[in-house]
Short mmCIF file of C-alpha atoms in Angstrom, two decimals:
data_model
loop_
_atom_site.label_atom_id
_atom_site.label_comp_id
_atom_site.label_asym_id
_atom_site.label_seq_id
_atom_site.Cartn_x
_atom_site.Cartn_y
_atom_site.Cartn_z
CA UNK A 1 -26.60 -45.24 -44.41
CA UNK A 2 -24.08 -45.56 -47.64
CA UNK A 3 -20.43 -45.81 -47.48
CA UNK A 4 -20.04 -42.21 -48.22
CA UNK A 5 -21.99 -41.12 -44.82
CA UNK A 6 -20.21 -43.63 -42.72
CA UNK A 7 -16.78 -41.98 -44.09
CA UNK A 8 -17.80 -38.44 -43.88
CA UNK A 9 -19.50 -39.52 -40.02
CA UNK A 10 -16.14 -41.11 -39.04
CA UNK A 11 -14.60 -38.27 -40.31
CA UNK A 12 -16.02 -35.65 -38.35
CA UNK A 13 -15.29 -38.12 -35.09
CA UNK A 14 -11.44 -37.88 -35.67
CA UNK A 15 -12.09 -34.10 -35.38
CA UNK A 16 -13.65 -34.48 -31.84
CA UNK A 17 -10.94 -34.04 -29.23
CA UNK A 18 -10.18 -37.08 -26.52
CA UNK A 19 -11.45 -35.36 -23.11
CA UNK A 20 -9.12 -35.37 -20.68
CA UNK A 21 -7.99 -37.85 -18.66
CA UNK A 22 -6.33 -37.55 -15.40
CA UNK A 23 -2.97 -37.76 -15.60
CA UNK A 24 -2.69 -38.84 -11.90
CA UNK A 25 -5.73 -40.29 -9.57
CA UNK A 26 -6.12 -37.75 -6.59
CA UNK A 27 -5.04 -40.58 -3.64
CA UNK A 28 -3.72 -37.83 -1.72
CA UNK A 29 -6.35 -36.64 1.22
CA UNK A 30 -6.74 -34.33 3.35
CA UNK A 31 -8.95 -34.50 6.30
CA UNK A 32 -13.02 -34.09 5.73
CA UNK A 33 -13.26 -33.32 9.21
CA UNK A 34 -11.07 -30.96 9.33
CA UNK A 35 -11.87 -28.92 5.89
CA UNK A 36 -15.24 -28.63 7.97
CA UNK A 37 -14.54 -27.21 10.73
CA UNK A 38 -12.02 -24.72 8.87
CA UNK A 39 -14.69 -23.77 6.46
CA UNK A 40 -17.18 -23.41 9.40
CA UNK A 41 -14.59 -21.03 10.69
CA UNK A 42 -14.43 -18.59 7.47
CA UNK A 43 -17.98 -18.92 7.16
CA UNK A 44 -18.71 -17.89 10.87
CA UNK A 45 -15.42 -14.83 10.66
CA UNK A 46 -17.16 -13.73 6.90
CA UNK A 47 -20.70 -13.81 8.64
CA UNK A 48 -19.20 -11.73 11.56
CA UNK A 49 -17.26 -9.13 9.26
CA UNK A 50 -21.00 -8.50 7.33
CA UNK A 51 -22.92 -8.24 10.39
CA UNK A 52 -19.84 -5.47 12.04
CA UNK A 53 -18.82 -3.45 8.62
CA UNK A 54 -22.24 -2.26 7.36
CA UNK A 55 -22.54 -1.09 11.12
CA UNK A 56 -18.72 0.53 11.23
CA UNK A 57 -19.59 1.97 8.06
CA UNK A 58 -22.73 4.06 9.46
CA UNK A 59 -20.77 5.14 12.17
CA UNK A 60 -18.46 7.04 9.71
CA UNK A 61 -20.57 8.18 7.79
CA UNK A 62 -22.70 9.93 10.44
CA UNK A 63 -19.27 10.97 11.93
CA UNK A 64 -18.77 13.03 8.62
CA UNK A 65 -22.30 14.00 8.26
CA UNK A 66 -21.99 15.47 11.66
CA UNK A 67 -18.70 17.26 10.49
CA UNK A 68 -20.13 18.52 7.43
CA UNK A 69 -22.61 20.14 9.34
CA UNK A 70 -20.86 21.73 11.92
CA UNK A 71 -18.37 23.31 9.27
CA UNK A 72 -21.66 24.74 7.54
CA UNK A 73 -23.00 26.07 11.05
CA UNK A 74 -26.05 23.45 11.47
CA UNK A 75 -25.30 22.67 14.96
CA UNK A 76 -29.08 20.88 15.03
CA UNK A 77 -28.03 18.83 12.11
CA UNK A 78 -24.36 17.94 13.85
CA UNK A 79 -25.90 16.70 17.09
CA UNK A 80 -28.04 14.65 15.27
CA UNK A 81 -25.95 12.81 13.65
CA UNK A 82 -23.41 12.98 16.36
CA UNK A 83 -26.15 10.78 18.36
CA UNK A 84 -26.97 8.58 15.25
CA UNK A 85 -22.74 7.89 15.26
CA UNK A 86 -22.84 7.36 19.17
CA UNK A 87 -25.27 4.46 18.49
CA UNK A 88 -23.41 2.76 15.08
CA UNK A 89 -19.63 3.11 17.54
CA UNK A 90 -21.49 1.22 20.07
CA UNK A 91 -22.82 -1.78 18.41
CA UNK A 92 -19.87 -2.10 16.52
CA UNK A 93 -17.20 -2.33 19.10
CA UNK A 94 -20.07 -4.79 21.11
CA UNK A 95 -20.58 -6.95 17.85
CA UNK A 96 -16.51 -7.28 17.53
CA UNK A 97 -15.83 -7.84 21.40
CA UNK A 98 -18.54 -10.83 21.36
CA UNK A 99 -16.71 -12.35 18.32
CA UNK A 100 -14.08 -15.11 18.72
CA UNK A 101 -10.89 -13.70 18.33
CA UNK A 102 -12.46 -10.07 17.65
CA UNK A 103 -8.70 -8.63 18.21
CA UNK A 104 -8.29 -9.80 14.46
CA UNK A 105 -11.05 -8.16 13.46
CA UNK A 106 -11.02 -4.59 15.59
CA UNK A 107 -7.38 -3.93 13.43
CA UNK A 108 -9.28 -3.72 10.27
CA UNK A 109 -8.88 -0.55 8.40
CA UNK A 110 -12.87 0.01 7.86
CA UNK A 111 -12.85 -0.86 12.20
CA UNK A 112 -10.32 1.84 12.90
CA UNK A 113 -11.38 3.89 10.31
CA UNK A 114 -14.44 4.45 11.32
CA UNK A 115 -13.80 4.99 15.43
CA UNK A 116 -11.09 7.58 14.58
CA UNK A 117 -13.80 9.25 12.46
CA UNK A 118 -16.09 9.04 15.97
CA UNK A 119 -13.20 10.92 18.00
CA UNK A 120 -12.68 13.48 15.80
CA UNK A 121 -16.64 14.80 15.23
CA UNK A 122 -16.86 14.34 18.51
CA UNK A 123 -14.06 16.67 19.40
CA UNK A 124 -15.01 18.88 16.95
CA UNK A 125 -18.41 19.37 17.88
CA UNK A 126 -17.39 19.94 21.60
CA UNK A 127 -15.23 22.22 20.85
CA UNK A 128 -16.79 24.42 18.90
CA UNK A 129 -20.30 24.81 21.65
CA UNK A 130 -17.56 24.72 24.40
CA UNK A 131 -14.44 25.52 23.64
CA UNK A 132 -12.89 22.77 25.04
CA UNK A 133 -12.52 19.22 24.28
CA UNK A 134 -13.60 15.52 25.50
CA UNK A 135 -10.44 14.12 27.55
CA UNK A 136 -10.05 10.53 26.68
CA UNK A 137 -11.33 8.49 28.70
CA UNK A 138 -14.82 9.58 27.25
CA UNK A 139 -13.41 7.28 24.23
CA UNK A 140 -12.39 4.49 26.64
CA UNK A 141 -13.39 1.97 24.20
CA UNK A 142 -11.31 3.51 21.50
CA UNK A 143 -7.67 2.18 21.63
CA UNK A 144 -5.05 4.66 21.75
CA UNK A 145 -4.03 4.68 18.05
CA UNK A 146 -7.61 5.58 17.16
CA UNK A 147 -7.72 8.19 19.47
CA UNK A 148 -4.44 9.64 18.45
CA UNK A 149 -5.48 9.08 14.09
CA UNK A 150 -8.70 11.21 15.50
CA UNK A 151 -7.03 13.87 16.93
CA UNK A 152 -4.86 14.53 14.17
CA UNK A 153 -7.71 14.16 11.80
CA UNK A 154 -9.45 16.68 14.10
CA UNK A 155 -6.59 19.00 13.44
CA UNK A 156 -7.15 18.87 10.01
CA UNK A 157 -10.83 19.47 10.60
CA UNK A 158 -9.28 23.00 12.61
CA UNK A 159 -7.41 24.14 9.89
CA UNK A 160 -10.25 23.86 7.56
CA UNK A 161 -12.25 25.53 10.13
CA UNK A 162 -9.77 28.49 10.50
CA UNK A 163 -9.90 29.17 6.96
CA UNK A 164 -13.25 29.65 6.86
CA UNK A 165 -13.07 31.87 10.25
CA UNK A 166 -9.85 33.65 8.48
CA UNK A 167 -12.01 34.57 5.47
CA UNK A 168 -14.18 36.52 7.53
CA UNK A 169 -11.67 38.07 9.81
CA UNK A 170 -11.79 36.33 12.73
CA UNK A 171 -8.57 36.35 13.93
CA UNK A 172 -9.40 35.35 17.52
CA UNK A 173 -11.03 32.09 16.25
CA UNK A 174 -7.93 31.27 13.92
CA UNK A 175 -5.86 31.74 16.96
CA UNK A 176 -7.56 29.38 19.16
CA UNK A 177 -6.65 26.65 16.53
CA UNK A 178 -3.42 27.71 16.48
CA UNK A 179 -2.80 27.30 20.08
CA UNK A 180 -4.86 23.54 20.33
CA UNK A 181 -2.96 22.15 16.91
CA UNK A 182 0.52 23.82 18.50
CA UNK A 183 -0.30 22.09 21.77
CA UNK A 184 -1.07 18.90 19.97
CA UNK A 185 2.06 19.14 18.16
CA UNK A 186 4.03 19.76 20.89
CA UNK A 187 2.35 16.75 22.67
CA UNK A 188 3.32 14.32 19.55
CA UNK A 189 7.13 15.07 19.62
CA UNK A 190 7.05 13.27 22.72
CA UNK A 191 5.78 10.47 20.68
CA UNK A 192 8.31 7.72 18.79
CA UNK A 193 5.98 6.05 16.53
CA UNK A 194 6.94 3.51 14.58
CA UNK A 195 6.56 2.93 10.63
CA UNK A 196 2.83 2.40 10.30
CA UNK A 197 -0.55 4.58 9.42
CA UNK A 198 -0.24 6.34 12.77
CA UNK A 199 3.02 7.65 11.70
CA UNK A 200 2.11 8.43 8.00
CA UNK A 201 -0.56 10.51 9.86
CA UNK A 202 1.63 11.88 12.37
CA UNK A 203 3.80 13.49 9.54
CA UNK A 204 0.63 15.22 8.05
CA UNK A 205 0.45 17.30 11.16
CA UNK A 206 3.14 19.83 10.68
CA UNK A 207 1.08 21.15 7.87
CA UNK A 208 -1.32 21.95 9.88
CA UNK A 209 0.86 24.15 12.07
CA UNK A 210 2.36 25.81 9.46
CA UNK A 211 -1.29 26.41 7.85
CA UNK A 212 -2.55 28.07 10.64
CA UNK A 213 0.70 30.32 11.54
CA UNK A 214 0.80 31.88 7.92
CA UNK A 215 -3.22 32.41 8.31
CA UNK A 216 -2.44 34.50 11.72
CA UNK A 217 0.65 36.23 9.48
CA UNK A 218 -1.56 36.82 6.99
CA UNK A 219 -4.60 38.46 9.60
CA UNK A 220 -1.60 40.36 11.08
CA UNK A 221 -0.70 42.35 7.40
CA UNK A 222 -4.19 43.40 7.00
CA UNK A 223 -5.45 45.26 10.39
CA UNK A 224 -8.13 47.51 8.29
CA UNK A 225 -9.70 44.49 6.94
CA UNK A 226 -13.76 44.67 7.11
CA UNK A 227 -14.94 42.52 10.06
CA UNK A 228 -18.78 43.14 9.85
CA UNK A 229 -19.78 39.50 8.76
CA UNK A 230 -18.26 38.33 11.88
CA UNK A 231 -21.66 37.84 14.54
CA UNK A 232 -21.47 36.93 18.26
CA UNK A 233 -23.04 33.45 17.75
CA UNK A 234 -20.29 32.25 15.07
CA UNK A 235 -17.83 32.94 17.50
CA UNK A 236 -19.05 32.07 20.69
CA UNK A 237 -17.70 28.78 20.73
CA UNK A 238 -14.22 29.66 20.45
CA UNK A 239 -13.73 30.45 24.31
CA UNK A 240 -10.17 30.41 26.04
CA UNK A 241 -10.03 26.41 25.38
CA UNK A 242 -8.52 25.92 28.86
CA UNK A 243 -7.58 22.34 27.19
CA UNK A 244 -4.59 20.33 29.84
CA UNK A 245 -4.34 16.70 28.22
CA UNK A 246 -0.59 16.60 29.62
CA UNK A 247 -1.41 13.16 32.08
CA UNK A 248 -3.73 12.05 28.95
CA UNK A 249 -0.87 12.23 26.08
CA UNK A 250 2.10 10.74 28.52
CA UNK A 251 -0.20 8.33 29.52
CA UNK A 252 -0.66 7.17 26.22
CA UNK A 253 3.11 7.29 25.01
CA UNK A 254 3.62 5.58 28.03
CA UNK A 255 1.55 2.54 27.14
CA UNK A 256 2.37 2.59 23.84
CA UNK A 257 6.07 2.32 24.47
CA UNK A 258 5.58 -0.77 26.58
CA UNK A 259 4.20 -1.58 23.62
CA UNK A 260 6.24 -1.27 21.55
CA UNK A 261 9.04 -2.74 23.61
CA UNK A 262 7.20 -6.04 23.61
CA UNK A 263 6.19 -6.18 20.09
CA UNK A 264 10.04 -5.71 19.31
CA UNK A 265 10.63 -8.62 21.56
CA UNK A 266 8.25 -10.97 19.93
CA UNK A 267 9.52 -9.69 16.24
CA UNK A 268 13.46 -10.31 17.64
CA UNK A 269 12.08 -14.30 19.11
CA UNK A 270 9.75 -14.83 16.14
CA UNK A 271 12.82 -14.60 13.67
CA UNK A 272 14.19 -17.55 15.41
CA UNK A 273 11.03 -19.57 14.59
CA UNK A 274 11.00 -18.83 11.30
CA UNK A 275 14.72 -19.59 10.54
CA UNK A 276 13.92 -22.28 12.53
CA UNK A 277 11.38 -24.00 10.06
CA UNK A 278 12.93 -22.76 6.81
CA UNK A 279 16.07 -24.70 8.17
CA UNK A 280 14.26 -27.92 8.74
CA UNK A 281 12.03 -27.32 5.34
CA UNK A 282 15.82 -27.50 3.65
CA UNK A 283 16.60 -30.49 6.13
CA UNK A 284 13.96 -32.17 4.62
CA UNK A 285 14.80 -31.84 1.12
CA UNK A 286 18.21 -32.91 1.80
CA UNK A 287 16.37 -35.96 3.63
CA UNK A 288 17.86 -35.38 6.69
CA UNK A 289 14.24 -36.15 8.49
CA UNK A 290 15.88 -36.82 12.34
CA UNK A 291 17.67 -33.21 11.56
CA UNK A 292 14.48 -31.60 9.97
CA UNK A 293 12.48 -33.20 13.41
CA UNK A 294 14.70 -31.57 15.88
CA UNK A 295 14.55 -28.07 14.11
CA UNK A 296 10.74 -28.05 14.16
CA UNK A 297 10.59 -29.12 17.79
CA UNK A 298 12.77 -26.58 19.44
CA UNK A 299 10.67 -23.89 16.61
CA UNK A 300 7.42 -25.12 18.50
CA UNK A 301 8.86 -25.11 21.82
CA UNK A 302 9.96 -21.38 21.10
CA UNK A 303 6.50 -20.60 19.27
CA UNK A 304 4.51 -21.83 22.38
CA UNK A 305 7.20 -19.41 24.81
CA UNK A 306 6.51 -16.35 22.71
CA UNK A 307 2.14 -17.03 23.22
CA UNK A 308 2.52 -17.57 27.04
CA UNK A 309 4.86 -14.27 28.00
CA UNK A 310 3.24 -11.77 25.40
CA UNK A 311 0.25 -12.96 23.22
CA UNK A 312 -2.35 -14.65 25.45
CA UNK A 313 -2.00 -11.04 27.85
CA UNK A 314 -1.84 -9.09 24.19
CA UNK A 315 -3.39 -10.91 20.96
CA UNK A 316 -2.98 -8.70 18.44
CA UNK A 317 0.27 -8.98 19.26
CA UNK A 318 0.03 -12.02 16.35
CA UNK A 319 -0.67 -10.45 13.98
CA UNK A 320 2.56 -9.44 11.91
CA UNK A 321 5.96 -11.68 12.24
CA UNK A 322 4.68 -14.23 14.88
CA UNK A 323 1.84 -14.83 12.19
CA UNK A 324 4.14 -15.44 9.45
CA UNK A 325 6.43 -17.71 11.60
CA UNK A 326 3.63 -19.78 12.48
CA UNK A 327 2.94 -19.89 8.60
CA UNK A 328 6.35 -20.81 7.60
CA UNK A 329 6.40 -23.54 11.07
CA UNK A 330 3.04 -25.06 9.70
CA UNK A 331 4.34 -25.69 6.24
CA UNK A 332 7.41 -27.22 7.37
CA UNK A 333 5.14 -29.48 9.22
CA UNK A 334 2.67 -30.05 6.21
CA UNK A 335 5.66 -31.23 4.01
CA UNK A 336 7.25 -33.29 6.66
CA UNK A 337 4.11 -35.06 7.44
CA UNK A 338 3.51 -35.30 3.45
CA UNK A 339 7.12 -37.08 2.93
CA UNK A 340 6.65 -39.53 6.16
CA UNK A 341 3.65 -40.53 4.95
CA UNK A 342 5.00 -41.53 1.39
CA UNK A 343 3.08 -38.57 -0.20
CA UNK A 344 -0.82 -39.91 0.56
CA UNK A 345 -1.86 -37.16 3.44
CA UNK A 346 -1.92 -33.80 3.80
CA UNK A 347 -2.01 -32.94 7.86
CA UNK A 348 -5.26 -30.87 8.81
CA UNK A 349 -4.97 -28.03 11.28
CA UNK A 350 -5.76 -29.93 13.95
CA UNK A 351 -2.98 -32.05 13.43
CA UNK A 352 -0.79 -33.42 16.59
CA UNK A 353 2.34 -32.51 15.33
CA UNK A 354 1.05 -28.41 15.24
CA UNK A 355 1.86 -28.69 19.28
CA UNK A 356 -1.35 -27.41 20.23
CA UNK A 357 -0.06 -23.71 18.78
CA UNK A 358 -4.05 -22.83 18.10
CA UNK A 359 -2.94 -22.06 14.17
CA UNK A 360 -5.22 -19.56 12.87
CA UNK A 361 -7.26 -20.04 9.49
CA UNK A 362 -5.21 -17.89 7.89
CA UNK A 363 -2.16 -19.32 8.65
CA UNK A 364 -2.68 -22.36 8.37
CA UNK A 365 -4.47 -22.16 4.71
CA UNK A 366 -1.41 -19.51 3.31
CA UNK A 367 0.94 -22.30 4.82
CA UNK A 368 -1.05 -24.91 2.96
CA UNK A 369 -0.53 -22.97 -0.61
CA UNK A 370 3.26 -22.63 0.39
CA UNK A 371 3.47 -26.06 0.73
CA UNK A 372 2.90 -26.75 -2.80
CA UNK A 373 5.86 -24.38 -3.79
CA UNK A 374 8.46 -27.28 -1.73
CA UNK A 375 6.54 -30.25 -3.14
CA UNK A 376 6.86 -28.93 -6.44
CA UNK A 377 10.97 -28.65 -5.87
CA UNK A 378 10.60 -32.04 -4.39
CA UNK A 379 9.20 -33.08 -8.10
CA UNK A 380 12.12 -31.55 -9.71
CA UNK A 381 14.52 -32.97 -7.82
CA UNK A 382 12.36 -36.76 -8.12
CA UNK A 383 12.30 -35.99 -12.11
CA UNK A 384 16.12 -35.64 -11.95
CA UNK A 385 16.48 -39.11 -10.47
CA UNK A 386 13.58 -40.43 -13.01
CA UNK A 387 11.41 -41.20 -9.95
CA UNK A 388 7.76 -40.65 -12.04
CA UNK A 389 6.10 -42.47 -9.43
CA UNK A 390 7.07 -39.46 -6.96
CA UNK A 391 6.94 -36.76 -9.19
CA UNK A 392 2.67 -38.01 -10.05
CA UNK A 393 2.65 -37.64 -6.06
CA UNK A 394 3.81 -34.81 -6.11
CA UNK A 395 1.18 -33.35 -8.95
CA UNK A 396 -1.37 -35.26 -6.95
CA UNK A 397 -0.96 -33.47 -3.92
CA UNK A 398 -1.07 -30.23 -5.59
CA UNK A 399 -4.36 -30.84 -7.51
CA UNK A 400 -5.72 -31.77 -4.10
CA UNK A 401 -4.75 -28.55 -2.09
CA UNK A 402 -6.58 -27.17 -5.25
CA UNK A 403 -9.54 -28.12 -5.05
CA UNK A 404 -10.10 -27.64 -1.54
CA UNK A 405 -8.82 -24.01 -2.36
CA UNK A 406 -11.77 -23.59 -5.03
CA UNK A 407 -13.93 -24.93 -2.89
CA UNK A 408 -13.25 -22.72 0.06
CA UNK A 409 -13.79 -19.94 -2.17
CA UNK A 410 -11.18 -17.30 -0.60
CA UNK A 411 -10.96 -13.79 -1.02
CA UNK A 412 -8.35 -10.65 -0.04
CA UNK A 413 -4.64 -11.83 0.66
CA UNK A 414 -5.55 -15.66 0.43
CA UNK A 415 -7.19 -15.71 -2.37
CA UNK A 416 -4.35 -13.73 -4.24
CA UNK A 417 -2.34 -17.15 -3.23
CA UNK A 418 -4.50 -18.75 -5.94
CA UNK A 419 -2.44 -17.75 -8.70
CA UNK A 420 1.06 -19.32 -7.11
CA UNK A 421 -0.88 -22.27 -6.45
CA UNK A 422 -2.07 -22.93 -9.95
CA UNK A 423 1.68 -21.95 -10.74
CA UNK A 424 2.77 -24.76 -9.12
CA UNK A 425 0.17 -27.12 -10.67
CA UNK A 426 1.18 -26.11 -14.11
CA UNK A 427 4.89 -26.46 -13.24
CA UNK A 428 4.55 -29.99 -11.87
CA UNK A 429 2.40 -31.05 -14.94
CA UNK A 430 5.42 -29.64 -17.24
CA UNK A 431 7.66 -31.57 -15.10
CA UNK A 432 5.81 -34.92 -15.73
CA UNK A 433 5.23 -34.24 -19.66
CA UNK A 434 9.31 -33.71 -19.16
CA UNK A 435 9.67 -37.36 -18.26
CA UNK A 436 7.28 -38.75 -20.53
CA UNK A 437 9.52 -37.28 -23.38
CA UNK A 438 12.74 -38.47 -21.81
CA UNK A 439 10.85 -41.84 -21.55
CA UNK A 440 9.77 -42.08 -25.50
CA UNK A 441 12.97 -40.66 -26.56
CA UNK A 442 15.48 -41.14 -24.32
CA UNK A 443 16.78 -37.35 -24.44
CA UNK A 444 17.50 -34.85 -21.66
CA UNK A 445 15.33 -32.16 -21.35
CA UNK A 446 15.59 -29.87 -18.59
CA UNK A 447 12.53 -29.10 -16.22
CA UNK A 448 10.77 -25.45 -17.16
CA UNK A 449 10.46 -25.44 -13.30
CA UNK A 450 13.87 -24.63 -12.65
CA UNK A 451 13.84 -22.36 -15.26
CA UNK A 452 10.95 -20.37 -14.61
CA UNK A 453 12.13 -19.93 -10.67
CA UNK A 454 15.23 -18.14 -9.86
CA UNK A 455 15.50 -17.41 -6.39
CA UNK A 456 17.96 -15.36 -4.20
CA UNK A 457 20.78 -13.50 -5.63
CA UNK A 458 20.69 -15.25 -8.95
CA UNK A 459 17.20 -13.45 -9.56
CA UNK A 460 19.02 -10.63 -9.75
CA UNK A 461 21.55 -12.24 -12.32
CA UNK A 462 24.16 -12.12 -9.76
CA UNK A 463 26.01 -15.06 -8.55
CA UNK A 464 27.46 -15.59 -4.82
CA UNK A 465 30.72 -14.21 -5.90
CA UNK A 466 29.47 -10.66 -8.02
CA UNK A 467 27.01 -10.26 -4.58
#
């Protein structure tokens, strides 16, 4: 090889880039056990959902196959399906009951979805061979805000119904809805639902009413209209309905009042919890540990108080504002146990210090991406004292929650948490180029972390005293 290749070879090398090197090592762990037995968890709860949705799915679609049909007069068709959803509701609800915590997974929207579906063909089917319809304990495996989505979707189902029957003059048949969507309006008023789907539904229903009173308004203004299409056997369902669900409706807005009464009470205690940790997670960055210790104690003591009266009796009671108080207690822990430690462990779920709360997955692994979010303001506040040493904890840490993040692989609401969690990687790896610059030059440069983050009222460009 002559001079001139060697030049033009070592050329073309100074165009290579250096690959990367790690700008810290990744000393910060995180129990293997533990990252087991949680990914065993979303493996066994993802296994579950694909076994029970495929299933929940064939159950509403045979519930609107069976509707379809009965609005286009194929009663043959409609009970065949009808049978064909009977079958899909039943091995759902048994796969979900025989699942751990299947309480989580029965509030699902494709869950609830489909079993209101089931009560409303079902209803409609009845009532239109007998006039009348199933009283509800034939859906005692339904809870009572899938009954009460079905019947209102069954309502819809009427007025669609009496349009049809309107068309061809069939004023008794329009009337009969009248008087069972009235009645179930009536019934609802009784009702004080609460902001949710149920009520969203709820508020769909006057619609009906007012549907089916200006089709019997309309009937009434045109007495010499041509009834010949009308035949005995599209009418013979529509019978004096003779429907008395009184007991069934009170019953219900009984039970869900006491409901509601208790899931107010855990929201009112729950705010405690969470106030709780946020004060000790601001403890801690003051380094007040003794004062960040005694917050998250009398938070766990409350958090355990809370499961015994309400949620071991009612579950799903968790879901919600206990849920996200556990969250915000479990990341106070994880960055109190990360700062005792000197910055080297990240606690597992199975931790001591979780007080034996029985953190959920979910919790645990949203508190876990939080957690990043205070030990990146605990670089910040290192960089500010020069403290590199902390601050390449800090980034260490991070890297480590993700890559146990990529390698769980989550989806939905947790896997949106992906984004703030590479954030805060990014942020922290500003943060130490920060120092590096103040080291070789000796100027002050201020963090892009706290200029990238406003929080509170100065978000809104407002300080304390323009608030």
């Amino acid at each position: 090889m002559d001079s001139m290749d060697t030049e033009q070879l070592e050329e073309k090398m100074l165009r290579i880039p250096a690959r990367p090197a790690p700008l810290v090592s990744l000393s910060t762990s995180i129990s293997h056990t533990d990252l087991a037995e949680l990914k065993a968890t979303l493996d066994d709860e993802s296994s579950v959902r694909d076994r029970v949705f495929p299933v929940a799915k064939a159950a509403a679609t045979a519930a609107s196959n069976a509707v379809h049909a009965f609005q286009c007069g194929d009663f043959e068709g409609g009970d065949v399906e009808i049978a064909k959803m009977h079958v899909h509701m039943a091995a759902t609800i048994d796969e979900v009951e025989s699942a751990t915590d299947g309480w989580f997974l029965r509030g699902h929207p494709v869950i609830s979805e489909a079993m209101e579906k089931c009560v409303s063909a079902e209803n409609f089917g009845t009532f239109l061979t007998t006039g009348t319809l199933s009283r509800r304990k034939s859906f005692s495996r339904v809870n009572d805000e899938e009954y009460l989505c079905g019947v209102i979707s069954l309502c819809h189902e009427l007025n669609r119904y009496a349009v049809g029957r309107a068309t061809v003059a069939d004023s008794a048949s329009v009337a009969l809805c009248n008087d069972l969507v009235s009645d179930f309006f009536q019934k609802f008023l009784a009702f004080d639902f609460r902001n949710g789907n149920l009520r969203r539904r709820y508020d769909s229903l006057k619609y009906c009413v007012r549907r089916l009173e200006s089709l019997l308004y309309e009937l009434s203004l045109a007495p010499k209209l041509d009834t010949s299409m009308v035949t005995s056997g599209n009418s013979s369902g529509c019978a004096a309905t003779g429907i008395e669900f009184g007991e069934d409706f009170e019953d219900m807005r009984r039970a869900m009042e006491a409901y509601d009464k208790t899931r107010e009470d855990v929201i009112k205690r729950t705010r405690d919890v969470q106030k709780l940790a946020k004060q000790a997670i601001f403890a801690l960055h003051r380094g007040t540990l003794e004062a960040a210790e005694v917050k998250l104690t009398e938070a766990q003591t409350l958090a355990a108080q809370i499961s015994d009266d309400h949620l071991l009796s009612n579950p799903s009671l968790r879901q919600g504002s206990y849920s996200s108080a556990i969250e915000e207690f479990v990341e106070a822990r994880l960055f109190q146990i990360w700062l005792q430690d000197g910055g080297g462990l990240i606690a597992g779920p199975s931790h001591p210090l979780f007080g034996g709360l029985k953190v959920q997955p979910v919790e645990y692994l949203g508190a876990l991406a939080d957690f990043t979010g205070e030990v990146g303001r605990f670089a910040v506040q290192s960089a500010t004292t020069r403290d590199e040493e902390k601050v390449r904890a800090s980034l260490a840490c991070a890297l480590t929650v993700q890559r146990v993040w990529m390698n769980l692989g989550l989806t939905g609401k947790l896997g949106k948490k992906e984004g703030e969690l590479n954030t805060n990687v990014k942020k922290m790896e500003s943060v130490l180029y920060d120092l590096s610059l103040v080291k070789a030059t000796g100027r002050k440069v201020q963090a892009e972390s706290t200029k990238d983050e406003p929080e509170g009222r100065q978000a809104n460009g407002l300080d304390d005293d323009e608030a």
